[in-house]
Steps between C-alpha positions, in 0.01 A plus 500: 500500500802659678548203698481267193747727320753455790475137514559470152794731500639282793447190323692643193783624709548135686469364155767699363739440802447103473584517128801712559616252764432196269726680208772589756501150621517340149790734397685408819453115423630518146783744575597233776506237272715666257731612793550138655656351162728795440626479882570126441692584172710757651601265792575232234737698309897543578585831619717729293840557640804697423658174397256473240617833329751491208867638603483775269156637672521856610221627714340829420608843699207482733607140646848604573601602847 
């Protein structure tokens, strides 16, 4: 009977590992699909430069050198 219990335990461990791998793969696919559109939007937007700031803009103390 000990051999049968060991076999069931091994099958359970392998099953849990397979389920964890599938969940991780699903999460990676979902996150990857969300990152691609965000990257495309970021490339499409114009960069913010100092010329875009109003003339009266004063940077904070930490930004002064």
